[in-house]
Amino acid sequence: MARLPAGIRFIVSFSRDQWYRAFIFVLTFLLYASFHLSRKPISIVKGELHKHCAGGEAEPSFSGQSSSAGHRPPRQLPDNETDCGWAPFDKNNYQQLLGALDYSFLCAYAIGMYLSGIIGERLPIRYYLTFGMLASGAFTSLFGLGYFYNIHSFGFYVVTQILNGLVQTTGWPSVVTCLSNWFGKGRRGLIMGVWNSHTSVGNILGSLIAGYWVSTCWGLSFIVPGAIVAAMGIVCFLFLIEHPKDIRCSSTLSMHSKGYENTVDRFRLHKPVLHGEKSRPLDPEMQCLLMADGKSSICPSHVVVLPGDSGNSMTAISFTGALRIPGVIEFSLCLLFAKLVSYTFLFWLPLYITSVDHLDAKKAGELSTLFDVGGIFGGILAGVISDRLEKRASTCGLMLLLAAPTLYVFSSVSKMGLEATVAMLLLSGALVSGPYALITTAVSADLGTHKSLKGNAHALSTVTAIIDGTGSVGAALGPLLAGLISPSGWSNVFYMLMFADACALLFLIRLIHKELSCPGLTAGGQAPLKEH
């Protein structure tokens, strides 16, 4: 009997469950990467919406050509030096107008996120996510149609951004919940650190796609990413599997590495707690969690066994109930400031590079992708360190502590030349994106499956939405503040970012102290999960 080819032996070496799990990992990665791909064009096109021209403001006839030009974009001007950009962004207050565009999108995103988690956990994930992606593709493309239909109304672009921000909130709670359904806690930091690189991958692809057309036809910089998001929405509808039980797969990833429990045993169904057990004293873990006056110095070293997923038998958790989970408020407020820094870079970095290194919009957009490359490594590094140390808050705190001085160095050396800018983009991207990536993935999943939830699978979407929604408030404030502060000098913008990093670290102090004083606790105060 002939020996099987090496490729076939590789395929059959994995079980059916493992192949399905890998498929969901890749699919959710691509789905959310397409969301970020559609968010990036606005930052690339900013350099084209307003150009630094020698002839002052755009000629008055620029905004009045729509009546005679029909649907043809009025891009050819007699003297290119008088073309200050696309009205109304060609005026001296362009930074405030561009900042308002960012704020419109991100404020709508932040408000919608709180509602999205509550709505999403009551609807099938596949339908909810498909709707969001199709709608997002439509509104992203609508912004680009303003170029082809010669639209110069500021209100049009603001409303488009608001609607796009609302529908994009369907993405994050859906993909995190789906991925957490398929993967257990074993090596969650590493798995989600790798998976969370979809943010940077989407930003890089969005920058390259938008940059390809930005100087010739910036409308396509929005229409092409919009079409990609819509196409991925169709893929989502056809292929997304919400839960392993839908195809009779095991509900967790089997891990046998030292320091991690056998997740099949950990997630097997357990008997419900009897009413008589309510009178029993708190377990050592909960005593350590609740100690506020330092009376108890004993920290748990025992194993905590999470009750199994009870399917749909439990009702969705309330908003206030999710807030009472230990660690949710602290990590939410930390993410508010961490995301403020990250999204300021996301929306303003290409324009900053254009101003400092005097590059055109296309080259600045390409160079800005190095920040996202650094973010990929930062997210993975944060996941690996937090898994090894079993300290999520301490890992985030360390990276935030290093990020603030790094941003100061970045603001100084980026003016010295292109080589210095490249190096600092990579380092800053790693330190800024690391805590942001860890909180929005592994920490959110940890808190969404906290012991106090007693296996309620419906809580994860709400917890994820609360954390990311609060972070999105910072994401809305960051670009807006950058637009208001940047006219006084880019150095002041960096001081604002450093102050935000310090605030993010401040909100983690209590959790860091708890992790260091109770070495057995992880995010939210859970004991590490080990074999028993």
Short mmCIF file of C-alpha atoms in Angstrom, two decimals:
data_model
loop_
_atom_site.label_atom_id
_atom_site.label_comp_id
_atom_site.label_asym_id
_atom_site.label_seq_id
_atom_site.Cartn_x
_atom_site.Cartn_y
_atom_site.Cartn_z
CA MET A 1 0.00 0.00 0.00
CA ALA A 2 1.49 3.35 -1.11
CA ARG A 3 2.53 5.88 1.50
CA LEU A 4 0.26 8.93 1.68
CA PRO A 5 1.69 12.18 0.29
CA ALA A 6 3.14 14.57 2.85
CA GLY A 7 0.45 17.15 2.20
CA ILE A 8 -2.36 14.65 2.82
CA ARG A 9 -0.66 13.38 5.97
CA PHE A 10 -0.54 16.96 7.20
CA ILE A 11 -4.25 17.45 6.50
CA VAL A 12 -5.38 14.26 8.23
CA SER A 13 -3.13 14.94 11.22
CA PHE A 14 -5.69 17.51 12.36
CA SER A 15 -9.11 16.58 13.62
CA ARG A 16 -12.38 17.83 12.19
CA ASP A 17 -12.81 20.14 15.18
CA GLN A 18 -9.37 21.65 14.70
CA TRP A 19 -10.01 22.40 11.04
CA TYR A 20 -13.31 24.09 11.84
CA ARG A 21 -11.65 26.08 14.60
CA ALA A 22 -8.88 27.24 12.27
CA PHE A 23 -11.49 28.19 9.67
CA ILE A 24 -13.40 30.36 12.15
CA PHE A 25 -10.14 31.96 13.30
CA VAL A 26 -9.23 32.98 9.74
CA LEU A 27 -12.77 33.98 8.77
CA THR A 28 -13.36 36.29 11.75
CA PHE A 29 -9.86 37.71 11.22
CA LEU A 30 -10.73 38.67 7.64
CA LEU A 31 -14.18 39.96 8.54
CA TYR A 32 -12.93 42.46 11.08
CA ALA A 33 -9.85 43.37 9.04
CA SER A 34 -12.27 44.55 6.35
CA PHE A 35 -13.97 46.84 8.89
CA HIS A 36 -10.65 48.54 9.65
CA LEU A 37 -9.80 48.58 5.97
CA SER A 38 -12.85 50.81 5.43
CA ARG A 39 -11.95 53.17 8.31
CA LYS A 40 -8.49 54.03 7.09
CA PRO A 41 -9.20 55.95 3.84
CA ILE A 42 -10.31 59.14 5.63
CA SER A 43 -6.87 59.56 7.19
CA ILE A 44 -5.15 58.99 3.84
CA VAL A 45 -7.42 61.36 1.92
CA LYS A 46 -7.03 64.22 4.42
CA GLY A 47 -3.85 65.34 2.66
CA GLU A 48 -5.82 65.57 -0.60
CA LEU A 49 -8.94 67.22 0.86
CA HIS A 50 -6.68 70.08 1.93
CA LYS A 51 -3.45 70.93 0.18
CA HIS A 52 -0.85 73.44 1.27
CA CYS A 53 -0.97 75.87 -1.61
CA ALA A 54 0.90 79.05 -2.30
CA GLY A 55 -2.05 80.90 -3.74
CA GLY A 56 -4.12 81.13 -0.56
CA GLU A 57 -7.61 79.78 -0.44
CA ALA A 58 -9.27 78.08 -3.33
CA GLU A 59 -10.71 80.32 -5.99
CA PRO A 60 -14.39 81.10 -5.51
CA SER A 61 -15.34 79.34 -8.71
CA PHE A 62 -14.12 76.00 -7.33
CA SER A 63 -17.23 75.23 -5.33
CA GLY A 64 -19.56 76.54 -7.94
CA GLN A 65 -18.61 74.31 -10.83
CA SER A 66 -21.14 71.62 -10.06
CA SER A 67 -23.83 73.21 -12.19
CA SER A 68 -21.74 73.08 -15.34
CA ALA A 69 -19.59 70.04 -14.74
CA GLY A 70 -22.39 67.54 -14.18
CA HIS A 71 -21.00 64.39 -12.64
CA ARG A 72 -17.43 65.07 -13.76
CA PRO A 73 -15.07 65.92 -10.88
CA PRO A 74 -13.59 69.43 -11.25
CA ARG A 75 -10.03 68.40 -10.56
CA GLN A 76 -8.22 70.29 -13.33
CA LEU A 77 -7.46 73.88 -12.40
CA PRO A 78 -5.50 76.35 -14.54
CA ASP A 79 -2.93 76.93 -11.85
CA ASN A 80 -2.25 74.01 -9.55
CA GLU A 81 -0.85 76.30 -6.85
CA THR A 82 -4.31 77.77 -6.25
CA ASP A 83 -5.86 74.35 -5.66
CA CYS A 84 -6.06 74.21 -1.88
CA GLY A 85 -8.09 71.03 -1.86
CA TRP A 86 -11.73 70.00 -1.89
CA ALA A 87 -14.26 72.52 -0.63
CA PRO A 88 -15.19 73.03 2.16
CA PHE A 89 -11.90 71.60 3.44
CA ASP A 90 -9.82 74.07 1.41
CA LYS A 91 -10.21 76.86 3.97
CA ASN A 92 -7.92 77.81 6.84
CA ASN A 93 -10.11 76.00 9.38
CA TYR A 94 -9.59 72.66 7.60
CA GLN A 95 -8.08 71.00 10.68
CA GLN A 96 -11.22 71.66 12.72
CA LEU A 97 -13.44 70.42 9.89
CA LEU A 98 -11.41 67.25 9.41
CA GLY A 99 -11.39 66.70 13.17
CA ALA A 100 -15.17 67.08 13.19
CA LEU A 101 -15.44 64.33 10.56
CA ASP A 102 -13.45 61.99 12.78
CA TYR A 103 -15.47 62.99 15.82
CA SER A 104 -18.76 62.38 14.00
CA PHE A 105 -17.78 58.84 13.10
CA LEU A 106 -16.23 57.93 16.44
CA CYS A 107 -18.87 59.56 18.63
CA ALA A 108 -21.58 57.66 16.75
CA TYR A 109 -19.46 54.52 17.10
CA ALA A 110 -19.09 55.00 20.86
CA ILE A 111 -22.80 55.60 21.45
CA GLY A 112 -23.83 52.78 19.14
CA MET A 113 -21.43 50.32 20.77
CA TYR A 114 -23.31 50.36 24.07
CA LEU A 115 -26.50 49.45 22.25
CA SER A 116 -24.87 47.03 19.85
CA GLY A 117 -23.77 44.54 22.49
CA ILE A 118 -27.24 44.43 24.03
CA ILE A 119 -28.93 44.03 20.64
CA GLY A 120 -26.33 41.64 19.26
CA GLU A 121 -26.62 39.05 22.01
CA ARG A 122 -30.36 38.81 21.37
CA LEU A 123 -30.00 38.23 17.61
CA PRO A 124 -28.20 35.57 15.55
CA ILE A 125 -24.60 36.74 15.14
CA ARG A 126 -24.43 35.78 11.47
CA TYR A 127 -27.44 37.89 10.47
CA TYR A 128 -26.46 40.81 12.67
CA LEU A 129 -22.89 40.92 11.39
CA THR A 130 -23.94 40.51 7.76
CA PHE A 131 -26.31 43.47 8.02
CA GLY A 132 -23.60 45.61 9.60
CA MET A 133 -21.05 44.81 6.91
CA LEU A 134 -23.42 45.45 4.01
CA ALA A 135 -24.54 48.76 5.52
CA SER A 136 -20.96 49.76 6.31
CA GLY A 137 -19.91 49.08 2.73
CA ALA A 138 -22.76 51.24 1.47
CA PHE A 139 -21.96 54.24 3.68
CA THR A 140 -18.21 54.02 3.06
CA SER A 141 -18.87 54.09 -0.68
CA LEU A 142 -21.35 56.95 -0.24
CA PHE A 143 -18.57 59.18 1.11
CA GLY A 144 -16.54 58.47 -2.05
CA LEU A 145 -19.50 59.28 -4.28
CA GLY A 146 -19.19 62.86 -3.05
CA TYR A 147 -16.16 63.12 -5.34
CA PHE A 148 -17.92 61.86 -8.46
CA TYR A 149 -21.09 63.89 -7.86
CA ASN A 150 -19.12 67.02 -6.94
CA ILE A 151 -20.67 67.37 -3.46
CA HIS A 152 -19.18 70.14 -1.31
CA SER A 153 -21.68 70.13 1.55
CA PHE A 154 -19.98 69.59 4.89
CA GLY A 155 -23.25 68.25 6.29
CA PHE A 156 -23.30 65.46 3.71
CA TYR A 157 -19.92 64.12 4.80
CA VAL A 158 -20.77 64.46 8.50
CA VAL A 159 -24.06 62.55 8.17
CA THR A 160 -22.33 59.83 6.15
CA GLN A 161 -19.71 59.43 8.85
CA ILE A 162 -22.35 59.26 11.60
CA LEU A 163 -24.34 56.55 9.84
CA ASN A 164 -21.18 54.58 9.08
CA GLY A 165 -20.07 54.80 12.70
CA LEU A 166 -23.40 53.43 13.92
CA VAL A 167 -23.48 50.39 11.63
CA GLN A 168 -19.83 49.53 12.23
CA THR A 169 -20.61 48.82 15.89
CA THR A 170 -22.10 45.51 14.80
CA GLY A 171 -18.62 44.15 14.11
CA TRP A 172 -16.58 43.96 17.29
CA PRO A 173 -19.03 42.34 19.77
CA SER A 174 -20.01 39.83 17.09
CA VAL A 175 -16.54 38.61 16.12
CA VAL A 176 -15.22 38.52 19.73
CA THR A 177 -18.23 36.53 20.88
CA CYS A 178 -17.94 34.12 17.96
CA LEU A 179 -14.22 33.56 18.50
CA SER A 180 -14.66 33.08 22.24
CA ASN A 181 -17.35 30.49 21.56
CA TRP A 182 -14.77 28.44 19.66
CA PHE A 183 -11.70 28.92 21.87
CA GLY A 184 -11.31 28.31 25.59
CA LYS A 185 -9.08 30.13 28.03
CA GLY A 186 -5.94 28.13 27.26
CA ARG A 187 -3.33 30.53 25.82
CA ARG A 188 -6.07 33.07 25.20
CA GLY A 189 -3.61 35.97 25.30
CA LEU A 190 -1.43 34.49 22.55
CA ILE A 191 -4.33 33.31 20.38
CA MET A 192 -6.17 36.62 20.57
CA GLY A 193 -2.94 38.60 20.31
CA VAL A 194 -2.27 36.96 16.95
CA TRP A 195 -5.93 37.25 15.94
CA ASN A 196 -6.10 40.93 16.93
CA SER A 197 -3.47 41.74 14.30
CA HIS A 198 -6.47 42.01 11.98
CA THR A 199 -6.65 45.64 13.16
CA SER A 200 -3.19 46.43 11.85
CA VAL A 201 -3.58 44.28 8.75
CA GLY A 202 -6.81 46.09 7.91
CA ASN A 203 -5.18 49.47 8.48
CA ILE A 204 -2.23 48.55 6.26
CA LEU A 205 -4.43 47.28 3.44
CA GLY A 206 -6.72 50.29 3.78
CA SER A 207 -3.74 52.64 3.56
CA LEU A 208 -2.36 50.94 0.47
CA ILE A 209 -5.72 50.74 -1.31
CA ALA A 210 -6.69 54.32 -0.48
CA GLY A 211 -3.20 55.58 -1.29
CA TYR A 212 -3.31 54.02 -4.76
CA TRP A 213 -6.08 56.39 -5.88
CA VAL A 214 -5.72 59.31 -3.46
CA SER A 215 -3.79 61.59 -5.82
CA THR A 216 -5.77 60.81 -8.96
CA CYS A 217 -9.33 59.93 -7.92
CA TRP A 218 -9.85 59.98 -4.14
CA GLY A 219 -13.45 58.87 -4.50
CA LEU A 220 -12.22 55.37 -5.34
CA SER A 221 -10.23 55.41 -2.10
CA PHE A 222 -13.60 54.98 -0.37
CA ILE A 223 -15.63 53.07 -2.95
CA VAL A 224 -13.18 50.16 -3.32
CA PRO A 225 -12.87 49.52 0.47
CA GLY A 226 -16.65 49.86 0.73
CA ALA A 227 -17.13 47.20 -1.92
CA ILE A 228 -14.69 44.91 -0.10
CA VAL A 229 -16.57 45.23 3.21
CA ALA A 230 -19.89 44.50 1.49
CA ALA A 231 -18.40 41.45 -0.27
CA MET A 232 -17.08 40.15 3.06
CA GLY A 233 -20.58 40.61 4.47
CA ILE A 234 -21.85 38.15 1.86
CA VAL A 235 -19.04 35.74 2.81
CA CYS A 236 -20.09 36.10 6.45
CA PHE A 237 -23.69 35.20 5.61
CA LEU A 238 -22.61 32.13 3.65
CA PHE A 239 -19.92 30.68 5.91
CA LEU A 240 -19.91 32.00 9.51
CA ILE A 241 -20.64 29.33 12.16
CA GLU A 242 -21.63 31.03 15.40
CA HIS A 243 -21.04 28.19 17.85
CA PRO A 244 -19.34 24.74 17.79
CA LYS A 245 -22.57 23.11 18.91
CA ASP A 246 -24.16 24.13 15.60
CA ILE A 247 -22.08 21.47 13.83
CA ARG A 248 -21.55 19.19 16.85
CA CYS A 249 -17.96 20.26 17.52
CA SER A 250 -16.38 20.40 20.95
CA SER A 251 -16.88 23.78 22.59
CA THR A 252 -13.27 24.35 23.63
CA LEU A 253 -9.73 24.10 22.38
CA SER A 254 -7.88 21.17 23.95
CA MET A 255 -4.62 22.24 25.59
CA HIS A 256 -2.20 19.97 27.38
CA SER A 257 0.64 22.39 27.95
CA LYS A 258 1.96 22.82 31.45
CA GLY A 259 0.17 25.54 33.37
CA TYR A 260 -3.09 25.21 31.50
CA GLU A 261 -5.93 22.94 32.37
CA ASN A 262 -7.56 20.35 30.19
CA THR A 263 -10.33 22.55 28.82
CA VAL A 264 -12.56 19.63 27.87
CA ASP A 265 -12.78 18.72 31.55
CA ARG A 266 -13.00 22.33 32.61
CA PHE A 267 -16.02 23.08 30.47
CA ARG A 268 -17.98 19.92 30.99
CA LEU A 269 -21.43 20.51 32.43
CA HIS A 270 -21.64 20.54 36.21
CA LYS A 271 -24.54 20.09 38.53
CA PRO A 272 -26.37 23.28 39.45
CA VAL A 273 -25.68 24.75 42.86
CA LEU A 274 -28.21 23.62 45.45
CA HIS A 275 -30.12 26.20 47.44
CA GLY A 276 -28.56 24.95 50.62
CA GLU A 277 -25.12 25.84 49.35
CA LYS A 278 -25.89 29.54 49.35
CA SER A 279 -25.16 29.68 53.06
CA ARG A 280 -21.63 28.43 52.62
CA PRO A 281 -18.83 30.95 53.27
CA LEU A 282 -17.11 32.67 50.37
CA ASP A 283 -14.30 30.77 48.74
CA PRO A 284 -10.75 32.07 49.23
CA GLU A 285 -10.70 33.68 45.77
CA MET A 286 -13.78 35.76 46.43
CA GLN A 287 -12.46 36.73 49.87
CA CYS A 288 -9.30 38.03 48.24
CA LEU A 289 -11.32 39.87 45.60
CA LEU A 290 -13.55 41.59 48.10
CA MET A 291 -10.91 42.57 50.62
CA ALA A 292 -10.90 46.34 50.64
CA ASP A 293 -9.34 47.02 54.02
CA GLY A 294 -6.37 44.69 53.82
CA LYS A 295 -7.64 42.37 56.57
CA SER A 296 -7.12 39.24 54.52
CA SER A 297 -3.63 38.39 53.28
CA ILE A 298 -4.32 34.89 52.04
CA CYS A 299 -4.50 34.61 48.27
CA PRO A 300 -5.95 31.60 46.48
CA SER A 301 -3.87 28.92 44.89
CA HIS A 302 -6.68 26.50 44.28
CA VAL A 303 -8.39 25.74 41.00
CA VAL A 304 -11.56 27.50 39.94
CA VAL A 305 -13.82 25.36 37.76
CA LEU A 306 -16.12 27.39 35.56
CA PRO A 307 -19.59 25.96 35.11
CA GLY A 308 -20.28 24.73 31.62
CA ASP A 309 -22.03 26.69 28.94
CA SER A 310 -25.69 26.17 29.45
CA GLY A 311 -26.60 27.15 25.92
CA ASN A 312 -29.60 29.39 25.62
CA SER A 313 -31.13 28.54 28.97
CA MET A 314 -29.85 31.67 30.66
CA THR A 315 -31.15 35.13 29.92
CA ALA A 316 -28.91 37.93 28.70
CA ILE A 317 -27.10 39.88 31.40
CA SER A 318 -28.20 43.43 32.16
CA PHE A 319 -26.03 46.48 31.55
CA THR A 320 -25.63 47.20 35.27
CA GLY A 321 -24.98 43.52 35.95
CA ALA A 322 -22.07 43.58 33.51
CA LEU A 323 -20.66 46.70 35.19
CA ARG A 324 -20.55 44.85 38.54
CA ILE A 325 -18.11 42.26 37.19
CA PRO A 326 -14.76 42.92 38.93
CA GLY A 327 -12.38 44.75 36.60
CA VAL A 328 -14.86 45.88 33.93
CA ILE A 329 -14.93 49.53 35.01
CA GLU A 330 -11.15 49.80 35.48
CA PHE A 331 -10.28 48.23 32.13
CA SER A 332 -13.02 50.25 30.39
CA LEU A 333 -11.62 53.56 31.64
CA CYS A 334 -8.07 52.45 30.87
CA LEU A 335 -9.12 51.61 27.31
CA LEU A 336 -10.76 55.02 26.97
CA PHE A 337 -7.36 56.71 27.18
CA ALA A 338 -5.42 53.95 25.42
CA LYS A 339 -7.79 54.07 22.47
CA LEU A 340 -7.61 57.88 22.46
CA VAL A 341 -3.91 57.57 21.68
CA SER A 342 -4.30 54.77 19.16
CA TYR A 343 -7.05 56.42 17.14
CA THR A 344 -5.29 59.77 17.11
CA PHE A 345 -2.48 58.02 15.28
CA LEU A 346 -4.97 56.17 13.08
CA PHE A 347 -6.65 59.35 11.83
CA TRP A 348 -3.86 61.94 11.97
CA LEU A 349 -0.55 60.15 11.47
CA PRO A 350 -0.43 60.49 7.64
CA LEU A 351 -1.10 64.24 7.89
CA TYR A 352 1.57 64.58 10.58
CA ILE A 353 4.10 62.78 8.38
CA THR A 354 3.14 65.03 5.47
CA SER A 355 3.76 68.13 7.61
CA VAL A 356 7.02 66.97 9.22
CA ASP A 357 8.72 65.03 6.42
CA HIS A 358 7.13 66.99 3.54
CA LEU A 359 5.86 63.92 1.70
CA ASP A 360 2.83 63.75 -0.56
CA ALA A 361 -0.37 62.07 0.61
CA LYS A 362 0.40 58.73 -1.05
CA LYS A 363 3.92 58.35 0.37
CA ALA A 364 2.80 59.53 3.82
CA GLY A 365 0.02 56.94 3.80
CA GLU A 366 2.44 54.17 2.88
CA LEU A 367 4.91 55.24 5.57
CA SER A 368 2.17 55.36 8.21
CA THR A 369 1.60 51.61 7.76
CA LEU A 370 4.80 51.02 9.75
CA PHE A 371 2.91 52.11 12.87
CA ASP A 372 0.46 49.26 12.23
CA VAL A 373 3.30 46.82 11.56
CA GLY A 374 4.65 47.67 15.00
CA GLY A 375 1.12 47.23 16.35
CA ILE A 376 1.02 43.62 15.11
CA PHE A 377 4.12 42.72 17.09
CA GLY A 378 2.94 44.73 20.10
CA GLY A 379 -0.38 42.90 20.29
CA ILE A 380 1.25 39.47 20.03
CA LEU A 381 3.95 40.40 22.55
CA ALA A 382 1.36 41.64 25.05
CA GLY A 383 -0.59 38.39 24.68
CA VAL A 384 2.47 36.19 25.17
CA ILE A 385 3.71 38.12 28.22
CA SER A 386 0.28 38.17 29.87
CA ASP A 387 -0.12 34.43 29.32
CA ARG A 388 3.29 33.67 30.82
CA LEU A 389 2.90 36.00 33.81
CA GLU A 390 -0.86 35.45 34.13
CA LYS A 391 -1.11 39.20 34.78
CA ARG A 392 -3.15 41.11 32.21
CA ALA A 393 -3.25 44.45 34.07
CA SER A 394 0.46 44.42 34.89
CA THR A 395 1.34 43.71 31.24
CA CYS A 396 -0.80 46.63 30.08
CA GLY A 397 0.66 48.87 32.77
CA LEU A 398 4.24 48.13 31.78
CA MET A 399 3.63 48.93 28.12
CA LEU A 400 1.75 52.13 28.99
CA LEU A 401 4.63 53.17 31.24
CA LEU A 402 7.08 52.75 28.35
CA ALA A 403 4.78 54.32 25.76
CA ALA A 404 4.71 57.83 27.24
CA PRO A 405 8.46 58.56 27.00
CA THR A 406 8.56 56.84 23.63
CA LEU A 407 5.99 59.28 22.28
CA TYR A 408 8.10 62.18 23.52
CA VAL A 409 11.15 60.80 21.73
CA PHE A 410 9.03 60.25 18.61
CA SER A 411 7.94 63.90 18.55
CA SER A 412 11.58 64.99 18.77
CA VAL A 413 13.45 62.64 16.45
CA SER A 414 10.79 62.42 13.71
CA LYS A 415 11.88 65.89 12.63
CA MET A 416 15.46 64.68 12.10
CA GLY A 417 14.84 62.61 9.01
CA LEU A 418 13.03 59.71 7.45
CA GLU A 419 15.18 56.97 9.06
CA ALA A 420 14.40 58.19 12.59
CA THR A 421 10.70 58.38 11.73
CA VAL A 422 10.69 54.75 10.52
CA ALA A 423 12.30 53.44 13.72
CA MET A 424 10.01 55.37 16.03
CA LEU A 425 6.90 54.41 14.07
CA LEU A 426 7.63 50.73 14.68
CA LEU A 427 8.43 51.15 18.38
CA SER A 428 5.53 53.51 19.08
CA GLY A 429 3.12 51.24 17.23
CA ALA A 430 4.11 48.27 19.40
CA LEU A 431 3.80 50.09 22.73
CA VAL A 432 0.62 52.00 21.88
CA SER A 433 -1.24 49.09 20.30
CA GLY A 434 -0.16 46.40 22.79
CA PRO A 435 -2.40 47.41 25.74
CA TYR A 436 -5.25 48.37 23.40
CA ALA A 437 -5.12 44.97 21.69
CA LEU A 438 -4.89 43.02 24.95
CA ILE A 439 -7.82 44.80 26.64
CA THR A 440 -10.16 44.55 23.66
CA THR A 441 -9.51 40.83 23.15
CA ALA A 442 -8.15 38.59 25.93
CA VAL A 443 -9.19 40.83 28.83
CA SER A 444 -12.71 41.32 27.43
CA ALA A 445 -13.07 37.58 26.90
CA ASP A 446 -11.76 36.87 30.43
CA LEU A 447 -14.21 39.28 32.00
CA GLY A 448 -17.05 38.09 29.78
CA THR A 449 -16.58 34.58 31.19
CA HIS A 450 -15.92 35.67 34.76
CA LYS A 451 -16.72 33.23 37.56
CA SER A 452 -19.47 35.48 38.87
CA LEU A 453 -21.42 34.95 35.63
CA LYS A 454 -21.85 31.23 36.41
CA GLY A 455 -21.38 30.20 32.80
CA ASN A 456 -23.79 32.73 31.27
CA ALA A 457 -22.71 32.66 27.62
CA HIS A 458 -24.94 35.63 26.84
CA ALA A 459 -22.81 38.04 28.89
CA LEU A 460 -19.75 38.15 26.65
CA SER A 461 -21.25 40.40 23.98
CA THR A 462 -22.47 42.94 26.52
CA VAL A 463 -19.17 43.01 28.44
CA THR A 464 -17.20 43.38 25.22
CA ALA A 465 -19.47 46.19 24.05
CA ILE A 466 -19.17 48.06 27.37
CA ILE A 467 -15.37 47.91 27.35
CA ASP A 468 -14.97 48.78 23.68
CA GLY A 469 -17.78 51.33 23.81
CA THR A 470 -16.09 53.20 26.65
CA GLY A 471 -12.82 52.98 24.76
CA SER A 472 -14.56 54.41 21.71
CA VAL A 473 -15.40 57.54 23.69
CA GLY A 474 -11.66 58.11 23.90
CA ALA A 475 -11.31 57.20 20.24
CA ALA A 476 -13.79 59.98 19.46
CA LEU A 477 -12.08 62.54 21.69
CA GLY A 478 -8.52 61.87 20.49
CA PRO A 479 -8.83 62.88 16.83
CA LEU A 480 -11.10 65.81 17.78
CA LEU A 481 -8.56 67.13 20.30
CA ALA A 482 -5.79 66.62 17.75
CA GLY A 483 -7.70 68.76 15.26
CA LEU A 484 -8.17 71.50 17.84
CA ILE A 485 -4.63 71.40 19.25
CA SER A 486 -2.56 70.82 16.09
CA PRO A 487 -2.80 74.46 14.86
CA SER A 488 -0.79 75.45 17.95
CA GLY A 489 1.91 72.91 17.08
CA TRP A 490 2.28 69.15 16.78
CA SER A 491 4.36 69.05 19.96
CA ASN A 492 1.26 69.96 21.96
CA VAL A 493 -0.59 67.04 20.39
CA PHE A 494 2.11 64.66 21.62
CA TYR A 495 1.93 66.17 25.13
CA MET A 496 -1.79 65.43 25.08
CA LEU A 497 -1.11 61.83 24.04
CA MET A 498 1.46 61.36 26.80
CA PHE A 499 -1.00 62.69 29.38
CA ALA A 500 -3.61 60.21 28.08
CA ASP A 501 -1.17 57.31 28.50
CA ALA A 502 -0.52 58.39 32.10
CA CYS A 503 -4.27 58.46 32.80
CA ALA A 504 -4.69 54.99 31.30
CA LEU A 505 -1.99 53.67 33.61
CA LEU A 506 -3.57 55.41 36.61
CA PHE A 507 -6.85 53.51 36.20
CA LEU A 508 -5.00 50.18 36.30
CA ILE A 509 -3.12 50.87 39.53
CA ARG A 510 -5.64 49.06 41.75
CA LEU A 511 -5.75 45.98 39.52
CA ILE A 512 -1.96 45.92 39.21
CA HIS A 513 -1.64 46.09 42.99
CA LYS A 514 -4.16 43.25 43.33
CA GLU A 515 -2.24 41.11 40.82
CA LEU A 516 1.06 41.70 42.58
CA SER A 517 -0.35 41.13 46.07
CA CYS A 518 -2.41 38.12 44.94
CA PRO A 519 -0.17 36.40 42.38
CA GLY A 520 -2.84 33.82 41.58
CA LEU A 521 -5.29 36.31 40.11
CA THR A 522 -5.71 37.30 36.47
CA ALA A 523 -7.90 39.88 34.72
CA GLY A 524 -10.92 40.76 36.82
CA GLY A 525 -9.61 38.81 39.79
CA GLN A 526 -9.96 35.23 38.56
CA ALA A 527 -7.65 32.50 39.70
CA PRO A 528 -5.51 30.92 36.98
CA LEU A 529 -7.05 27.88 35.37
CA LYS A 530 -4.94 24.80 35.83
CA GLU A 531 -5.33 21.08 35.48
CA HIS A 532 -7.23 19.36 38.26
#
